[in-house]
PDB file of C-alpha atoms in Angstrom:
ATOM      1  CA  MET A  45      93.519  72.434 106.413  1.00 49.00           C
ATOM      2  CA  LEU A  46      92.935  71.517 102.788  1.00 54.00           C
ATOM      3  CA  ALA A  47      91.999  68.016 103.911  1.00 58.00           C
ATOM      4  CA  GLU A  48      89.222  69.563 106.015  1.00 54.00           C
ATOM      5  CA  LEU A  49      87.819  71.038 102.803  1.00 56.00           C
ATOM      6  CA  GLY A  50      88.244  67.783 100.905  1.00 56.00           C
ATOM      7  CA  VAL A  51      90.932  69.198  98.591  1.00 55.00           C
ATOM      8  CA  GLN A  52      93.383  66.518  97.486  1.00 57.00           C
ATOM      9  CA  LEU A  53      97.013  67.571  97.121  1.00 49.00           C
ATOM     10  CA  PRO A  54      99.279  66.022  94.461  1.00 45.00           C
ATOM     11  CA  ALA A  55     101.596  63.315  95.834  1.00 48.00           C
ATOM     12  CA  PRO A  56     104.801  65.498  95.876  1.00 42.00           C
ATOM     13  CA  LEU A  57     103.060  68.204  97.921  1.00 40.00           C
ATOM     14  CA  ARG A  58     101.591  65.644 100.328  1.00 46.00           C
ATOM     15  CA  ALA A  59     105.065  64.188 100.891  1.00 45.00           C
ATOM     16  CA  ALA A  60     106.508  67.653 101.556  1.00 40.00           C
ATOM     17  CA  ALA A  61     103.754  68.550 104.004  1.00 41.00           C
ATOM     18  CA  GLU A  62     103.687  65.344 106.086  1.00 45.00           C
ATOM     19  CA  PRO A  63     106.839  65.975 108.228  1.00 40.00           C
ATOM     20  CA  ALA A  64     105.614  69.433 109.275  1.00 39.00           C
ATOM     21  CA  ALA A  65     102.155  68.102 109.998  1.00 40.00           C
ATOM     22  CA  ARG A  66     103.547  65.371 112.256  1.00 40.00           C
ATOM     23  CA  ALA A  67     105.706  67.899 114.098  1.00 40.00           C
ATOM     24  CA  ASP A  68     103.029  70.478 114.670  1.00 40.00           C
ATOM     25  CA  GLY A  69      99.893  68.370 115.213  1.00 39.00           C
ATOM     26  CA  ALA A  70      96.343  69.393 114.535  1.00 38.00           C
ATOM     27  CA  ALA A  71      96.572  72.668 116.473  1.00 38.00           C
ATOM     28  CA  GLY A  72      99.612  73.693 114.476  1.00 36.00           C
ATOM     29  CA  ARG A  73      97.805  73.062 111.235  1.00 36.00           C
ATOM     30  CA  VAL A  74      94.983  75.379 112.271  1.00 33.00           C
ATOM     31  CA  ALA A  75      97.435  78.032 113.444  1.00 36.00           C
ATOM     32  CA  ALA A  76      99.279  77.788 110.146  1.00 35.00           C
ATOM     33  CA  GLY A  77      96.154  78.984 108.451  1.00 35.00           C
ATOM     34  CA  VAL A  78      96.499  82.359 110.140  1.00 35.00           C
ATOM     35  CA  SER A  79     100.253  82.868 110.143  1.00 37.00           C
ATOM     36  CA  ALA A  80     102.592  84.217 107.487  1.00 39.00           C
ATOM     37  CA  PRO A  81     102.574  82.313 104.184  1.00 40.00           C
ATOM     38  CA  ALA A  82     104.883  79.305 103.964  1.00 43.00           C
ATOM     39  CA  PRO A  83     107.718  79.130 101.380  1.00 43.00           C
ATOM     40  CA  PRO A  84     106.500  78.228  97.888  1.00 45.00           C
ATOM     41  CA  PRO A  85     106.007  74.457  97.434  1.00 46.00           C
ATOM     42  CA  PRO A  86     107.895  72.527  94.739  1.00 47.00           C
ATOM     43  CA  PRO A  87     106.286  72.597  91.295  1.00 47.00           C
ATOM     44  CA  ALA A  88     103.214  70.398  91.148  1.00 43.00           C
ATOM     45  CA  PRO A  89     102.367  68.048  88.283  1.00 42.00           C
ATOM     46  CA  ALA A  90     100.297  69.516  85.512  1.00 42.00           C
ATOM     47  CA  GLN A  91      96.626  69.706  86.386  1.00 39.00           C
ATOM     48  CA  PRO A  92      93.984  68.132  84.166  1.00 37.00           C
ATOM     49  CA  PRO A  93      92.080  70.650  82.038  1.00 37.00           C
ATOM     50  CA  GLY A  94      89.591  72.604  84.092  1.00 36.00           C
ATOM     51  CA  ARG A  95      90.956  71.400  87.444  1.00 33.00           C
ATOM     52  CA  PRO A  96      91.733  74.299  89.836  1.00 37.00           C
ATOM     53  CA  ALA A  97      95.104  74.282  91.540  1.00 37.00           C
ATOM     54  CA  ALA A  98      95.056  73.596  95.292  1.00 34.00           C
ATOM     55  CA  HIS A  99      97.227  76.645  95.857  1.00 34.00           C
ATOM     56  CA  GLY A 100      97.446  79.974  94.098  1.00 35.00           C
ATOM     57  CA  PRO A 101      98.511  83.580  94.549  1.00 34.00           C
ATOM     58  CA  ALA A 102      95.178  84.461  96.164  1.00 36.00           C
ATOM     59  CA  ALA A 103      95.693  81.830  98.852  1.00 37.00           C
ATOM     60  CA  ALA A 104      98.583  83.633 100.515  1.00 38.00           C
ATOM     61  CA  ALA A 105      98.820  87.155  99.115  1.00 38.00           C
ATOM     62  CA  PRO A 106      97.308  89.901 101.249  1.00 37.00           C
ATOM     63  CA  PRO A 107      94.588  91.942  99.577  1.00 40.00           C
ATOM     64  CA  SER A 108      95.836  94.750  97.395  1.00 39.00           C
ATOM     65  CA  ALA A 109      92.688  96.854  97.720  1.00 39.00           C
ATOM     66  CA  PRO A 110      92.741  99.490 100.462  1.00 40.00           C
ATOM     67  CA  LEU A 111      90.796  98.603 103.570  1.00 44.00           C
ATOM     68  CA  LEU A 112      88.424 100.957 105.302  1.00 40.00           C
ATOM     69  CA  PRO A 113      88.541 100.981 109.095  1.00 41.00           C
ATOM     70  CA  PRO A 114      85.168  99.843 110.415  1.00 42.00           C
ATOM     71  CA  GLY A 115      83.019 102.802 111.344  1.00 41.00           C
ATOM     72  CA  PRO A 116      79.423 103.212 112.398  1.00 40.00           C
ATOM     73  CA  ILE A 117      76.980 101.642 109.968  1.00 43.00           C
ATOM     74  CA  VAL A 118      74.520 104.214 108.704  1.00 43.00           C
ATOM     75  CA  PRO A 119      71.031 103.074 109.778  1.00 44.00           C
ATOM     76  CA  ARG A 120      68.555 102.424 106.997  1.00 53.00           C
ATOM     77  CA  SER A 121      65.271 104.283 106.997  1.00 54.00           C
ATOM     78  CA  GLY A 122      62.050 102.630 108.036  1.00 74.00           C
ATOM     79  CA  PRO A 123      60.791 100.927 111.199  1.00 88.00           C
ATOM     80  CA  VAL A 124      63.254  98.027 111.042  1.00 91.00           C
ATOM     81  CA  ALA A 125      66.188 100.454 111.348  1.00 89.00           C
ATOM     82  CA  ALA A 126      65.262 101.277 114.965  1.00 91.00           C
ATOM     83  CA  MET A 127      64.590  97.731 116.188  1.00 95.00           C
ATOM     84  CA  ASP A 128      66.527  96.132 119.031  1.00 95.00           C
ATOM     85  CA  TRP A 129      67.273  92.413 119.056  1.00 96.00           C
ATOM     86  CA  SER A 130      64.069  91.307 120.771  1.00 96.00           C
ATOM     87  CA  THR A 131      61.859  93.417 118.499  1.00 96.00           C
ATOM     88  CA  LEU A 132      63.731  92.257 115.408  1.00 96.00           C
ATOM     89  CA  ALA A 133      63.412  88.589 116.364  1.00 96.00           C
ATOM     90  CA  ALA A 134      59.698  88.940 117.083  1.00 95.00           C
ATOM     91  CA  THR A 135      59.078  90.829 113.831  1.00 95.00           C
ATOM     92  CA  VAL A 136      60.929  88.249 111.741  1.00 95.00           C
ATOM     93  CA  SER A 137      59.090  85.398 113.474  1.00 93.00           C
ATOM     94  CA  GLY A 138      55.705  86.874 112.562  1.00 93.00           C
ATOM     95  CA  CYS A 139      56.662  88.362 109.195  1.00 93.00           C
ATOM     96  CA  GLN A 140      54.118  88.084 106.369  1.00 90.00           C
ATOM     97  CA  ALA A 141      55.779  90.476 103.922  1.00 90.00           C
ATOM     98  CA  CYS A 142      55.896  87.869 101.122  1.00 91.00           C
ATOM     99  CA  GLY A 143      54.279  84.584 100.190  1.00 88.00           C
ATOM    100  CA  LEU A 144      56.996  82.437 101.791  1.00 91.00           C
ATOM    101  CA  CYS A 145      55.276  82.812 105.161  1.00 91.00           C
ATOM    102  CA  ALA A 146      52.447  80.520 104.008  1.00 89.00           C
ATOM    103  CA  GLN A 147      54.506  77.322 103.874  1.00 88.00           C
ATOM    104  CA  ARG A 148      57.321  77.804 106.378  1.00 92.00           C
ATOM    105  CA  ARG A 149      57.641  75.770 109.566  1.00 92.00           C
ATOM    106  CA  GLN A 150      59.520  78.613 111.247  1.00 93.00           C
ATOM    107  CA  THR A 151      61.766  81.532 110.374  1.00 94.00           C
ATOM    108  CA  VAL A 152      65.557  81.268 110.546  1.00 94.00           C
ATOM    109  CA  LEU A 153      67.161  84.359 112.045  1.00 95.00           C
ATOM    110  CA  GLU A 154      70.677  83.689 113.308  1.00 95.00           C
ATOM    111  CA  ALA A 155      73.351  81.609 114.984  1.00 93.00           C
ATOM    112  CA  GLY A 156      76.472  82.621 116.903  1.00 92.00           C
ATOM    113  CA  PRO A 157      77.498  85.430 119.262  1.00 92.00           C
ATOM    114  CA  ARG A 158      75.897  88.777 118.530  1.00 92.00           C
ATOM    115  CA  ASP A 159      79.154  90.626 119.171  1.00 92.00           C
ATOM    116  CA  ALA A 160      81.241  88.497 116.792  1.00 93.00           C
ATOM    117  CA  GLU A 161      83.945  90.096 114.657  1.00 93.00           C
ATOM    118  CA  TRP A 162      83.148  87.828 111.686  1.00 94.00           C
ATOM    119  CA  MET A 163      79.742  87.661 110.015  1.00 96.00           C
ATOM    120  CA  ILE A 164      78.753  84.975 107.512  1.00 96.00           C
ATOM    121  CA  VAL A 165      75.822  85.688 105.206  1.00 96.00           C
ATOM    122  CA  GLY A 166      74.285  82.712 103.398  1.00 95.00           C
ATOM    123  CA  GLU A 167      71.394  82.390 101.006  1.00 93.00           C
ATOM    124  CA  ALA A 168      68.098  80.900 102.224  1.00 92.00           C
ATOM    125  CA  PRO A 169      67.065  78.170 104.670  1.00 92.00           C
ATOM    126  CA  GLY A 170      66.804  74.622 103.362  1.00 90.00           C
ATOM    127  CA  GLU A 171      64.514  71.884 104.597  1.00 91.00           C
ATOM    128  CA  GLN A 172      66.586  71.040 107.672  1.00 91.00           C
ATOM    129  CA  GLU A 173      67.110  74.717 108.557  1.00 92.00           C
ATOM    130  CA  ASP A 174      63.360  75.279 108.240  1.00 92.00           C
ATOM    131  CA  ARG A 175      62.796  72.384 110.618  1.00 93.00           C
ATOM    132  CA  GLU A 176      65.402  73.361 113.232  1.00 93.00           C
ATOM    133  CA  GLY A 177      65.227  77.165 112.973  1.00 93.00           C
ATOM    134  CA  LEU A 178      69.010  77.563 112.604  1.00 94.00           C
ATOM    135  CA  PRO A 179      71.159  78.485 109.588  1.00 93.00           C
ATOM    136  CA  PHE A 180      73.708  76.101 108.099  1.00 93.00           C
ATOM    137  CA  VAL A 181      72.794  72.751 109.628  1.00 89.00           C
ATOM    138  CA  GLY A 182      73.213  69.352 108.027  1.00 86.00           C
ATOM    139  CA  LYS A 183      75.994  68.535 105.582  1.00 91.00           C
ATOM    140  CA  SER A 184      76.450  72.118 104.345  1.00 90.00           C
ATOM    141  CA  GLY A 185      76.775  73.314 107.944  1.00 92.00           C
ATOM    142  CA  GLN A 186      79.337  70.625 108.721  1.00 92.00           C
ATOM    143  CA  LEU A 187      81.409  71.676 105.722  1.00 94.00           C
ATOM    144  CA  LEU A 188      81.135  75.331 106.739  1.00 93.00           C
ATOM    145  CA  ASP A 189      82.384  74.451 110.232  1.00 92.00           C
ATOM    146  CA  ARG A 190      85.442  72.721 108.765  1.00 92.00           C
ATOM    147  CA  MET A 191      86.085  75.612 106.387  1.00 91.00           C
ATOM    148  CA  LEU A 192      85.976  78.152 109.220  1.00 91.00           C
ATOM    149  CA  ALA A 193      88.084  76.011 111.550  1.00 90.00           C
ATOM    150  CA  SER A 194      90.826  75.885 108.919  1.00 89.00           C
ATOM    151  CA  ILE A 195      91.373  79.652 109.388  1.00 90.00           C
ATOM    152  CA  GLY A 196      90.812  79.749 113.153  1.00 88.00           C
ATOM    153  CA  VAL A 197      87.149  80.776 113.190  1.00 89.00           C
ATOM    154  CA  SER A 198      84.264  78.891 114.797  1.00 84.00           C
ATOM    155  CA  ARG A 199      80.558  79.433 115.272  1.00 78.00           C
ATOM    156  CA  GLN A 200      81.101  77.995 118.771  1.00 72.00           C
ATOM    157  CA  GLY A 201      83.803  80.570 119.504  1.00 63.00           C
ATOM    158  CA  ALA A 202      83.316  83.676 121.601  1.00 56.00           C
ATOM    159  CA  GLY A 203      82.768  87.226 120.445  1.00 56.00           C
ATOM    160  CA  ARG A 204      84.858  90.261 121.211  1.00 63.00           C
ATOM    161  CA  ALA A 205      85.081  89.447 124.920  1.00 52.00           C
ATOM    162  CA  GLY A 206      87.476  86.578 124.187  1.00 48.00           C
ATOM    163  CA  ALA A 207      87.518  82.947 123.140  1.00 43.00           C
ATOM    164  CA  PRO A 208      86.810  79.925 125.356  1.00 44.00           C
ATOM    165  CA  ALA A 209      89.836  78.617 127.228  1.00 42.00           C
ATOM    166  CA  ALA A 210      89.521  75.274 125.458  1.00 44.00           C
ATOM    167  CA  GLU A 211      89.779  76.957 122.033  1.00 42.00           C
ATOM    168  CA  PRO A 212      91.901  80.104 122.404  1.00 42.00           C
ATOM    169  CA  GLN A 213      92.678  80.155 118.686  1.00 46.00           C
ATOM    170  CA  HIS A 214      89.027  80.394 117.632  1.00 56.00           C
ATOM    171  CA  GLN A 215      87.187  83.638 117.052  1.00 73.00           C
ATOM    172  CA  GLY A 216      83.432  83.661 117.043  1.00 86.00           C
ATOM    173  CA  VAL A 217      81.314  84.096 113.939  1.00 93.00           C
ATOM    174  CA  TYR A 218      77.746  85.345 113.604  1.00 95.00           C
ATOM    175  CA  ILE A 219      75.716  83.633 110.871  1.00 96.00           C
ATOM    176  CA  ALA A 220      72.619  84.889 109.082  1.00 96.00           C
ATOM    177  CA  ASN A 221      70.804  84.087 105.853  1.00 95.00           C
ATOM    178  CA  THR A 222      69.658  86.551 103.232  1.00 94.00           C
ATOM    179  CA  LEU A 223      66.157  85.068 103.395  1.00 94.00           C
ATOM    180  CA  LYS A 224      64.563  84.115 106.700  1.00 96.00           C
ATOM    181  CA  CYS A 225      62.047  81.628 105.221  1.00 94.00           C
ATOM    182  CA  ARG A 226      62.613  78.580 103.034  1.00 92.00           C
ATOM    183  CA  PRO A 227      61.601  78.912  99.368  1.00 91.00           C
ATOM    184  CA  PRO A 228      59.545  75.921  98.164  1.00 89.00           C
ATOM    185  CA  GLY A 229      61.753  73.150  96.848  1.00 85.00           C
ATOM    186  CA  ASN A 230      64.847  75.177  97.765  1.00 84.00           C
ATOM    187  CA  ARG A 231      64.391  77.233  94.614  1.00 89.00           C
ATOM    188  CA  ASN A 232      66.297  80.475  94.095  1.00 86.00           C
ATOM    189  CA  PRO A 233      64.801  83.480  95.915  1.00 88.00           C
ATOM    190  CA  ALA A 234      62.625  85.816  93.879  1.00 89.00           C
ATOM    191  CA  PRO A 235      63.609  89.512  93.710  1.00 90.00           C
ATOM    192  CA  ALA A 236      60.548  90.506  95.747  1.00 91.00           C
ATOM    193  CA  GLU A 237      61.486  88.005  98.454  1.00 91.00           C
ATOM    194  CA  LEU A 238      65.030  89.344  98.639  1.00 91.00           C
ATOM    195  CA  ALA A 239      63.714  92.891  98.884  1.00 91.00           C
ATOM    196  CA  ALA A 240      61.312  91.961 101.689  1.00 92.00           C
ATOM    197  CA  CYS A 241      64.052  90.359 103.818  1.00 93.00           C
ATOM    198  CA  LEU A 242      66.902  92.783 103.096  1.00 94.00           C
ATOM    199  CA  PRO A 243      65.987  95.319 105.838  1.00 94.00           C
ATOM    200  CA  PHE A 244      66.187  92.551 108.440  1.00 96.00           C
ATOM    201  CA  LEU A 245      69.657  91.526 107.247  1.00 96.00           C
ATOM    202  CA  GLN A 246      70.820  95.140 107.172  1.00 95.00           C
ATOM    203  CA  ARG A 247      69.619  95.606 110.734  1.00 96.00           C
ATOM    204  CA  GLN A 248      71.476  92.468 111.814  1.00 96.00           C
ATOM    205  CA  ILE A 249      74.685  93.940 110.408  1.00 96.00           C
ATOM    206  CA  GLU A 250      74.025  97.215 112.188  1.00 95.00           C
ATOM    207  CA  LEU A 251      73.448  95.478 115.523  1.00 96.00           C
ATOM    208  CA  VAL A 252      76.364  93.039 115.289  1.00 95.00           C
ATOM    209  CA  GLN A 253      78.865  95.630 113.971  1.00 94.00           C
ATOM    210  CA  PRO A 254      81.211  92.950 112.571  1.00 94.00           C
ATOM    211  CA  ARG A 255      84.724  93.775 111.461  1.00 92.00           C
ATOM    212  CA  MET A 256      84.203  91.932 108.178  1.00 91.00           C
ATOM    213  CA  LEU A 257      81.697  89.852 106.246  1.00 96.00           C
ATOM    214  CA  LEU A 258      81.923  86.697 104.169  1.00 96.00           C
ATOM    215  CA  LEU A 259      79.146  86.432 101.566  1.00 97.00           C
ATOM    216  CA  LEU A 260      78.407  82.849 100.511  1.00 96.00           C
ATOM    217  CA  GLY A 261      76.324  82.340  97.404  1.00 94.00           C
ATOM    218  CA  ARG A 262      74.552  84.385  94.771  1.00 92.00           C
ATOM    219  CA  SER A 263      71.636  85.565  96.911  1.00 92.00           C
ATOM    220  CA  ALA A 264      73.949  87.081  99.531  1.00 93.00           C
ATOM    221  CA  VAL A 265      75.867  88.872  96.782  1.00 93.00           C
ATOM    222  CA  GLN A 266      72.709  90.148  95.085  1.00 90.00           C
ATOM    223  CA  GLY A 267      71.251  91.364  98.374  1.00 91.00           C
ATOM    224  CA  LEU A 268      74.268  93.112  99.860  1.00 93.00           C
ATOM    225  CA  LEU A 269      76.396  94.041  96.851  1.00 93.00           C
ATOM    226  CA  GLY A 270      73.509  94.600  94.438  1.00 90.00           C
ATOM    227  CA  SER A 271      75.451  92.780  91.744  1.00 89.00           C
ATOM    228  CA  GLU A 272      74.258  90.313  89.119  1.00 88.00           C
ATOM    229  CA  ALA A 273      77.838  89.414  88.135  1.00 91.00           C
ATOM    230  CA  PRO A 274      78.872  85.759  88.392  1.00 91.00           C
ATOM    231  CA  LEU A 275      80.568  84.818  91.656  1.00 90.00           C
ATOM    232  CA  GLY A 276      83.694  83.899  89.720  1.00 90.00           C
ATOM    233  CA  ARG A 277      84.151  87.554  88.725  1.00 93.00           C
ATOM    234  CA  LEU A 278      83.602  88.843  92.266  1.00 94.00           C
ATOM    235  CA  ARG A 279      85.923  86.443  94.068  1.00 94.00           C
ATOM    236  CA  GLY A 280      89.453  87.512  94.966  1.00 93.00           C
ATOM    237  CA  GLN A 281      88.427  91.123  95.681  1.00 93.00           C
ATOM    238  CA  VAL A 282      87.753  93.071  98.845  1.00 94.00           C
ATOM    239  CA  HIS A 283      84.283  94.582  98.486  1.00 95.00           C
ATOM    240  CA  GLU A 284      82.542  96.895 100.927  1.00 93.00           C
ATOM    241  CA  VAL A 285      79.252  96.476 102.754  1.00 93.00           C
ATOM    242  CA  ALA A 286      78.227  99.300 105.091  1.00 89.00           C
ATOM    243  CA  GLY A 287      81.831 100.366 105.628  1.00 89.00           C
ATOM    244  CA  ARG A 288      83.040  96.809 106.284  1.00 91.00           C
ATOM    245  CA  PRO A 289      85.242  94.708 104.020  1.00 95.00           C
ATOM    246  CA  ALA A 290      83.289  91.864 102.449  1.00 96.00           C
ATOM    247  CA  LEU A 291      84.621  88.787 100.645  1.00 96.00           C
ATOM    248  CA  VAL A 292      82.661  86.622  98.215  1.00 96.00           C
ATOM    249  CA  SER A 293      82.824  82.830  97.971  1.00 96.00           C
ATOM    250  CA  TYR A 294      80.793  79.781  97.058  1.00 95.00           C
ATOM    251  CA  HIS A 295      78.024  78.424  99.259  1.00 95.00           C
ATOM    252  CA  PRO A 296      78.913  75.126 101.008  1.00 94.00           C
ATOM    253  CA  SER A 297      75.919  73.383  99.407  1.00 92.00           C
ATOM    254  CA  TYR A 298      77.365  74.269  95.989  1.00 93.00           C
ATOM    255  CA  LEU A 299      80.775  72.934  97.042  1.00 95.00           C
ATOM    256  CA  LEU A 300      79.170  69.637  98.037  1.00 94.00           C
ATOM    257  CA  ARG A 301      77.767  69.368  94.499  1.00 94.00           C
ATOM    258  CA  SER A 302      80.942  70.703  92.835  1.00 93.00           C
ATOM    259  CA  PRO A 303      83.921  69.482  94.898  1.00 93.00           C
ATOM    260  CA  MET A 304      86.396  70.643  92.243  1.00 93.00           C
ATOM    261  CA  GLU A 305      85.634  74.232  93.329  1.00 93.00           C
ATOM    262  CA  LYS A 306      86.817  73.633  96.902  1.00 93.00           C
ATOM    263  CA  ALA A 307      90.349  74.758  96.072  1.00 93.00           C
ATOM    264  CA  LYS A 308      88.939  78.139  94.981  1.00 95.00           C
ATOM    265  CA  ALA A 309      87.001  78.345  98.232  1.00 94.00           C
ATOM    266  CA  TRP A 310      90.268  77.715 100.086  1.00 93.00           C
ATOM    267  CA  ASP A 311      91.825  80.692  98.279  1.00 94.00           C
ATOM    268  CA  ASP A 312      88.844  82.798  99.347  1.00 95.00           C
ATOM    269  CA  LEU A 313      89.251  81.748 102.981  1.00 94.00           C
ATOM    270  CA  CYS A 314      92.950  82.636 102.952  1.00 94.00           C
ATOM    271  CA  LEU A 315      92.163  86.059 101.498  1.00 95.00           C
ATOM    272  CA  ALA A 316      89.440  86.579 104.112  1.00 94.00           C
ATOM    273  CA  ARG A 317      91.839  85.724 106.936  1.00 94.00           C
ATOM    274  CA  ALA A 318      94.575  87.956 105.510  1.00 94.00           C
ATOM    275  CA  THR A 319      92.075  90.800 105.150  1.00 93.00           C
ATOM    276  CA  PHE A 320      90.846  90.367 108.718  1.00 92.00           C
ATOM    277  CA  ASP A 321      94.379  90.272 110.160  1.00 92.00           C
ATOM    278  CA  ARG A 322      95.379  93.336 108.166  1.00 90.00           C
ATOM    279  CA  LEU A 323      92.334  95.205 109.395  1.00 85.00           C
ATOM    280  CA  ARG A 324      93.105  94.426 113.024  1.00 79.00           C
ATOM    281  CA  GLY A 325      96.688  95.558 112.560  1.00 71.00           C
TER     282      GLY A 325
END
């Protein structure tokens, strides 16, 4: 699973893990990401300064914060709060609430089953997303797929009705971005742009009714948690968005630029899976 994220284990840990990996196969490795934590590995060599450990207490420990059972999301006021899926999609497609509409190719609304139990919230479309009209495509989307697969979640999986027979271990995930239009040059979203798109994202959460959310990147955190704190301070905690537990982690595009942070992202994924399993009972 760590190999899927590109996290390199020290040689002693690789040697300890290889017999189990050969015995279980690829499916066993994915299942291991959702089962009870394994016994502690032997002590690893000292890490270079600034290098995050591949494993840590957050990777296996269940969240200590109390979890709220998912209840009805309180609708926001305004016309967007009453929209159904078709009206929401049409409104987003023709939106001119901010200046981003002038240079977009198309809006980017969603991907995945609309009754999924997991919901991923990213930042803003990039050039390829703007061209294809889908969130998380290209290299960042490929990394996200591998990250989710390591904990038994897939954007190709099914929603609450059940998973495909070919992938019974995968649960579906619904994906949305905080912004629906690409900022020029992939710059950071402006506060006014975030404010213009936030009602659409809130309505998506209300319609999907996910069990939990995973917020990837600063814009998702600013929009849904209303926090300006660095992501490093918000990781490792179970937050709340509209009565749902929400976890914070790094955006895949950031991980591609900063591969040394992938081990921290792995800890976040383990905490997200433990939180989800605890919530389901």
